[in-house]
Tab-separated table of C-alpha atoms and ligand atoms in Angstrom:
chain	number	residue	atom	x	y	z
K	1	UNK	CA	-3.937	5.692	11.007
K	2	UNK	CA	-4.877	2.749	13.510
K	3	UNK	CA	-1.080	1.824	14.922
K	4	UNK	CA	-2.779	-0.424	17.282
K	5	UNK	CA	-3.759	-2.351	14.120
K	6	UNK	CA	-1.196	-2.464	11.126
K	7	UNK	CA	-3.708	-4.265	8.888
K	8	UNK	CA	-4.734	-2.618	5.888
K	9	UNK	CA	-6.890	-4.859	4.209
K	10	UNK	CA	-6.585	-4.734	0.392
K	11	UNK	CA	-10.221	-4.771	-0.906
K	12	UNK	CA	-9.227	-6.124	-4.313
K	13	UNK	CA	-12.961	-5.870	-5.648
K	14	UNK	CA	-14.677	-3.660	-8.340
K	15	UNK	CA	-17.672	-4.764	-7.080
K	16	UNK	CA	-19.351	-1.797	-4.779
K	17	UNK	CA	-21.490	-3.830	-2.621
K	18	UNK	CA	-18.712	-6.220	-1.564
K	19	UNK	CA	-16.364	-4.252	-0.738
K	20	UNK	CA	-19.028	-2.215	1.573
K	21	UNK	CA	-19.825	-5.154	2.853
K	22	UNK	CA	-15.997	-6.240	3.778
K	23	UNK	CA	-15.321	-2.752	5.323
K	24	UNK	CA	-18.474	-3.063	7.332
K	25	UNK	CA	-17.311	-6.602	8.621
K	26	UNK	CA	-13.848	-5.484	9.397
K	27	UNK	CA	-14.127	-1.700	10.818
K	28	UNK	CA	-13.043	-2.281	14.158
K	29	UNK	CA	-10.573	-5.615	13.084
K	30	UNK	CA	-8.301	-3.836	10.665
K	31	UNK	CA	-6.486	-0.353	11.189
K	32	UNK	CA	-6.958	0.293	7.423
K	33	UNK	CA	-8.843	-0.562	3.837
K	34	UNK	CA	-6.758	-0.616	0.530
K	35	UNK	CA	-8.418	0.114	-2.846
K	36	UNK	CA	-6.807	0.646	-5.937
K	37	UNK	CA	-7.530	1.330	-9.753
K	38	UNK	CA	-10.657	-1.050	-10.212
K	39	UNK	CA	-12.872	0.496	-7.634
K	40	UNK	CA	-11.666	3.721	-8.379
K	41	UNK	CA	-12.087	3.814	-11.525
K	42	UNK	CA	-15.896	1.834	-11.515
K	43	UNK	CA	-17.320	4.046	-8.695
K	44	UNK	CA	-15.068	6.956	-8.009
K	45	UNK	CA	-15.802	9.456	-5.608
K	46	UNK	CA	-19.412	8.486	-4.649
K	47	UNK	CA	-17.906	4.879	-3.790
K	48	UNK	CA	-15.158	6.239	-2.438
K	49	UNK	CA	-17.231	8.345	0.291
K	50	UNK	CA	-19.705	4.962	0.533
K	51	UNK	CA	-16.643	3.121	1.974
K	52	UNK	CA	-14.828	6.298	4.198
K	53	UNK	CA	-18.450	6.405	5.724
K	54	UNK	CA	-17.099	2.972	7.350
K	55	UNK	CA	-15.222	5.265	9.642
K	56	UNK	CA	-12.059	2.982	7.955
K	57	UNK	CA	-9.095	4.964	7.110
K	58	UNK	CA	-8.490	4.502	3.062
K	59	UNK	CA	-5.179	3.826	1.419
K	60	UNK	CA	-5.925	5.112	-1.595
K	61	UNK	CA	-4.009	2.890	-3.926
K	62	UNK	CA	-3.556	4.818	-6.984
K	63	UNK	CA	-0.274	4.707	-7.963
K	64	UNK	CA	-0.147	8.458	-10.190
K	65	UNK	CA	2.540	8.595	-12.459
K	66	UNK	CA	2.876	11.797	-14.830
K	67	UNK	CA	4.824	14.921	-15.682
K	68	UNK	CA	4.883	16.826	-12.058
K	69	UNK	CA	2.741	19.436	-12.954
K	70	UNK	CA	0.091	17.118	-13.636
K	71	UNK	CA	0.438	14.371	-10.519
K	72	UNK	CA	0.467	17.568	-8.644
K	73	UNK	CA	-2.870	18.501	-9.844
K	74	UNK	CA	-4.558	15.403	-9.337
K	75	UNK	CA	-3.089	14.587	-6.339
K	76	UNK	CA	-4.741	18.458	-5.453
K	77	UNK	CA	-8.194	16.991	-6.325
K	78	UNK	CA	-7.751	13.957	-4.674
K	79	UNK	CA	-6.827	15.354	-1.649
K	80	UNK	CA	-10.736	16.660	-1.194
K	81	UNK	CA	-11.065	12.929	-0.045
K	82	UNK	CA	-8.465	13.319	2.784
K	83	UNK	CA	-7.241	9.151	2.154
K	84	UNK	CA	-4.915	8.165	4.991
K	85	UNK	CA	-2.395	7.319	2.614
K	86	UNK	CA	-1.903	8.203	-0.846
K	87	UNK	CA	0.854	6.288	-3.477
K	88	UNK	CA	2.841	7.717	-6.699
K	89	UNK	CA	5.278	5.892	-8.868
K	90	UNK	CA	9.093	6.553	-7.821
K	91	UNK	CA	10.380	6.106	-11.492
K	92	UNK	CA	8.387	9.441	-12.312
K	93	UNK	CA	11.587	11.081	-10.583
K	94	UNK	CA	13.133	13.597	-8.269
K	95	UNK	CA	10.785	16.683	-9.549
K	96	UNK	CA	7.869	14.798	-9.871
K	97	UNK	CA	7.611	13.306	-6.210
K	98	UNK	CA	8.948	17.195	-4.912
K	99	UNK	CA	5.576	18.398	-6.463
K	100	UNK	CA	3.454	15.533	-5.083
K	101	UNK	CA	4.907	16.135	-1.672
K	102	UNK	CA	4.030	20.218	-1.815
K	103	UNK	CA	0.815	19.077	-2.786
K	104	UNK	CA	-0.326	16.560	-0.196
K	105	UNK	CA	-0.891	18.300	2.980
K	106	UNK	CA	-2.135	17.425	6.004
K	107	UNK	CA	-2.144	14.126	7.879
K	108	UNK	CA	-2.702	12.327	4.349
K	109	UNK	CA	0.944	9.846	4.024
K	110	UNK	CA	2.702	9.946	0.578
K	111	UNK	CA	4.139	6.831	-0.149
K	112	UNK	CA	5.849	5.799	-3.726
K	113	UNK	CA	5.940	2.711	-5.377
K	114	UNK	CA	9.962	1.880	-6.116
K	115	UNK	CA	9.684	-1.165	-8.843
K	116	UNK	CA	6.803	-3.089	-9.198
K	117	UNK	CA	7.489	-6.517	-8.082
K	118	UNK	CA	5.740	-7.687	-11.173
K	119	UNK	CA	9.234	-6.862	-12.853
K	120	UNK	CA	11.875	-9.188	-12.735
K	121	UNK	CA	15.458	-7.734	-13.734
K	122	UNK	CA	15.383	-8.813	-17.454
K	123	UNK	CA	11.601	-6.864	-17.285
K	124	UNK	CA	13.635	-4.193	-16.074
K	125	UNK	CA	16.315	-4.172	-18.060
K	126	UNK	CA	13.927	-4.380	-21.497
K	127	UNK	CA	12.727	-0.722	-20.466
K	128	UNK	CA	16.089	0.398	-19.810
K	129	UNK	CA	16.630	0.370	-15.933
K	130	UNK	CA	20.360	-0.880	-15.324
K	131	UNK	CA	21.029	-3.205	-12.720
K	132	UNK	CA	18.769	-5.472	-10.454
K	133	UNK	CA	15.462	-4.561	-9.083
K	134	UNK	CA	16.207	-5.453	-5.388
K	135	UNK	CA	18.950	-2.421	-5.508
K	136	UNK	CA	16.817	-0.298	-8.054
K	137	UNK	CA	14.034	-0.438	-5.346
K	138	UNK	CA	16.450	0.825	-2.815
K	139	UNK	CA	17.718	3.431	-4.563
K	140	UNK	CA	14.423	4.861	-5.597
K	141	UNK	CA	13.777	4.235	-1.667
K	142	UNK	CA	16.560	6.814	-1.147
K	143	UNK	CA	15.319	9.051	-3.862
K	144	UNK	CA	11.759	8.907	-2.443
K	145	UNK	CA	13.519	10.302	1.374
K	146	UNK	CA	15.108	13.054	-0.563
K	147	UNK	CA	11.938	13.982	-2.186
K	148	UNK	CA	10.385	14.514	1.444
K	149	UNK	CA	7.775	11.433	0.926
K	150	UNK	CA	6.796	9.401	4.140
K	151	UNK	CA	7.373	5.961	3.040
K	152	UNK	CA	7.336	3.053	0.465
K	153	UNK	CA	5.646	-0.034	-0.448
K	154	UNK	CA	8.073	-3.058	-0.104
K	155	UNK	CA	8.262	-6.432	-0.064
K	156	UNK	CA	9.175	-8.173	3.340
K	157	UNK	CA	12.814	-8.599	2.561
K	158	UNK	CA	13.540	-5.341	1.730
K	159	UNK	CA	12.263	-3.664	5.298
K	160	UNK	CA	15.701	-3.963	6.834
K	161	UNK	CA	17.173	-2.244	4.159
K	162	UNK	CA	15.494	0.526	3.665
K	163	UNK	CA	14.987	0.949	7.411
K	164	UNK	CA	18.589	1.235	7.248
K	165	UNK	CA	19.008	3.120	4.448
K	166	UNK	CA	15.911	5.635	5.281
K	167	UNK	CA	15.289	6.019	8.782
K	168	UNK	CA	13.000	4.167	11.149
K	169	UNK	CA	10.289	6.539	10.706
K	170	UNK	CA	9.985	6.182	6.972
K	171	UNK	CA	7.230	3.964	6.879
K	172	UNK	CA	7.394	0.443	5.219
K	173	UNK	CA	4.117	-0.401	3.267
K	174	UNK	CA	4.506	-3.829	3.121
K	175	UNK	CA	1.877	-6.750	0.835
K	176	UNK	CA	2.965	-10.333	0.161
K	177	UNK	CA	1.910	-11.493	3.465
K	178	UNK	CA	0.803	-14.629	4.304
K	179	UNK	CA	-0.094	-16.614	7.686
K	180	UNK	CA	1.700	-19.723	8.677
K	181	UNK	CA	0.430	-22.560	6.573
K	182	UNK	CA	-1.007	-20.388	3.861
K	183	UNK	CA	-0.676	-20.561	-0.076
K	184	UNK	CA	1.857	-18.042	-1.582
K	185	UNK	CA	-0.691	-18.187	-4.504
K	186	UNK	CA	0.778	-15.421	-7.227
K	187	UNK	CA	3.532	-13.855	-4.615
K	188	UNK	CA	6.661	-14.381	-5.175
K	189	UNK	CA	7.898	-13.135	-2.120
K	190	UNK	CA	6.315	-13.790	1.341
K	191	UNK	CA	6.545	-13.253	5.280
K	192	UNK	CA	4.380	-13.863	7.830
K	193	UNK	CA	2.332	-10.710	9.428
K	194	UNK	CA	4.983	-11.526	12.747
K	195	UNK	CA	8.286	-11.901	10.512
K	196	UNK	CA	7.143	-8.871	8.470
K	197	UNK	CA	6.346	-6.943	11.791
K	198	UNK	CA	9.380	-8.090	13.415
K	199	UNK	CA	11.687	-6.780	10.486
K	200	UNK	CA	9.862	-3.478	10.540
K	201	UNK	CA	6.739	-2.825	8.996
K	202	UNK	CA	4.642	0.070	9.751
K	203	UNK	CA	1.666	-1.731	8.232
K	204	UNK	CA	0.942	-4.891	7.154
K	205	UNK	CA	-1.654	-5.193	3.544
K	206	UNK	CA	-3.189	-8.337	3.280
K	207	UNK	CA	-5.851	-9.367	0.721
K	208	UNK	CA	-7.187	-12.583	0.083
K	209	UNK	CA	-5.758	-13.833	3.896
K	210	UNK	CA	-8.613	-11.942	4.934
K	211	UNK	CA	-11.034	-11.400	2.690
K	212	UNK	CA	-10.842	-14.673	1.143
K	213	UNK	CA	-11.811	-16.051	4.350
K	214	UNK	CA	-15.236	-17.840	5.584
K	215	UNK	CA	-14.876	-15.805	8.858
K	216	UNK	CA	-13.542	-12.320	7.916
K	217	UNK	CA	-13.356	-10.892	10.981
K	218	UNK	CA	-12.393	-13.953	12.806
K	219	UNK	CA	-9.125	-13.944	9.897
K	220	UNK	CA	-7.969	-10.718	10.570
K	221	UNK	CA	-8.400	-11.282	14.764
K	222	UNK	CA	-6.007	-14.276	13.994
K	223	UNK	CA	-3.740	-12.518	12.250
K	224	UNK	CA	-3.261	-9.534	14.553
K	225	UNK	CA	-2.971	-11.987	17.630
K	226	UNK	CA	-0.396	-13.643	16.036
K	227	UNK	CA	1.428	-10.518	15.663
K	228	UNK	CA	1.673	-10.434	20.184
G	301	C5P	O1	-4.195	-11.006	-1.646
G	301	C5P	P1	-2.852	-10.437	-1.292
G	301	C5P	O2	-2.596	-10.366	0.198
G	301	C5P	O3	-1.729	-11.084	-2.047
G	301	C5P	O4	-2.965	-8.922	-1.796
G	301	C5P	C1	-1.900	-8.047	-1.688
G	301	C5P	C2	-2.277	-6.653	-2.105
G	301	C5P	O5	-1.090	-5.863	-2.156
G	301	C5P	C3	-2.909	-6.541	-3.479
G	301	C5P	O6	-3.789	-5.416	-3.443
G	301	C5P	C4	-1.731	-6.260	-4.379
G	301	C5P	O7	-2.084	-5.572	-5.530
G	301	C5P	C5	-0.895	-5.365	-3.468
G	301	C5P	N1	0.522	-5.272	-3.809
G	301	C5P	C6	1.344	-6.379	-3.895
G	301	C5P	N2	2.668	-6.225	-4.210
G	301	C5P	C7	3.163	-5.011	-4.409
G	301	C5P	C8	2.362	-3.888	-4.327
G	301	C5P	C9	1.022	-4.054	-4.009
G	301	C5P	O8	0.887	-7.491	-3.685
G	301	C5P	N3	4.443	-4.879	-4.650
């Protein structure tokens, strides 16, 4: 991991050639890539190793959720790919993270997921979850500590909290950032890369800042100057 640079760029593509050709543009301007299910899924392994040949740590953006046996096992194969960073669902529970964190070794991070931000409380509540998601995310925060994982994702306003609640050193995975004067476009809840460094984040993922930009690299040189 780059802690020069806390920008993981989220290369929200399933297209193989563009997201080679964003990690080429940015290796060197971000400390980190992001890919999740859609690459995964369309090119696997083989794209996997196209983009890790960047020399770009990965965040492998999975999100495994399963009986612990099983996320256990996969998480076993997956580690053959040695991400930087490596995400399971908190809701899969106390035995279920304890297995995921004997089975990532090495320098690879495991991070969990608390709620998804797509849920609002009445989302939650309709699948049985009691109470609001702000203080279900920090209590699966705290369950996620006792499990033994590194970190969580988290939206800027909750990095105080669980700071608090967790420790400085468990790391805060933090998306729904935005530069000054940008569109919120589909998040809900936003901080600039400063606030959101400034309150605590470990590392900052940013999509569509960056790679929706004309200048990619000249984006992400912005954004990490702002962060001085
Ligand atoms: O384009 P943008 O900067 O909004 O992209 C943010 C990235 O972070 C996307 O990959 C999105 O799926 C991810 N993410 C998020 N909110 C979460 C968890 C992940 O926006 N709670």
């Amino acid at each position: 991991m780059n802690r020069q640079n806390p920008i993981c760029v989220a290369l929200d593509t399933p297209d193989l050639e563009r997201a080679l050709s964003l990690a080429k543009a940015l290796a060197g301007h971000v400390g980190m890539m992001k890919i999740g299910l859609e690459f995964f899924y369309a090119h696997g392994v083989k794209g996997y190793d196209a983009l890790a040949a960047t020399g770009m740590p990965i965040f492998l953006d999975l999100k495994l959720h399963d009986i612990p046996n099983t996320v256990a096992q996969g998480l076993k194969s997956l580690m053959a790919l040695q991400p930087a960073i490596i995400n399971i669902h908190a809701t899969g529970g106390l035995a279920m993270m304890a297995a995921a964190r004997d089975a990532v070794k090495g320098p690879t991070k495991l991070i969990a997921v608390t709620m998804l931000t797509s849920l609002a409380t009445p989302d939650a509540t309709e699948v049985g979850f009691a109470g609001d998601t702000q203080s279900l995310a920090r209590k699966l925060a705290l369950l996620s500590k006792a499990a033994g994982l590194d970190g969580v994702v988290c939206s800027p306003e909750d990095i105080k909290s669980i700071k608090t609640d967790c420790g400085t050193s468990f790391l805060a995975v933090v998306p729904g950032i935005r530069p000054p004067g940008l569109d919120a476009q589909d998040q809900k809840r936003i901080a600039t890369p400063k606030a959101a460094r400034d309150a605590g984040a470990d590392i900052l993922v940013i999509g569509r800042a960056i790679t929706g930009a004309e200048d990619v690299q000249k984006a992400a040189q912005a954004i990490l100057q702002s962060l001085e």
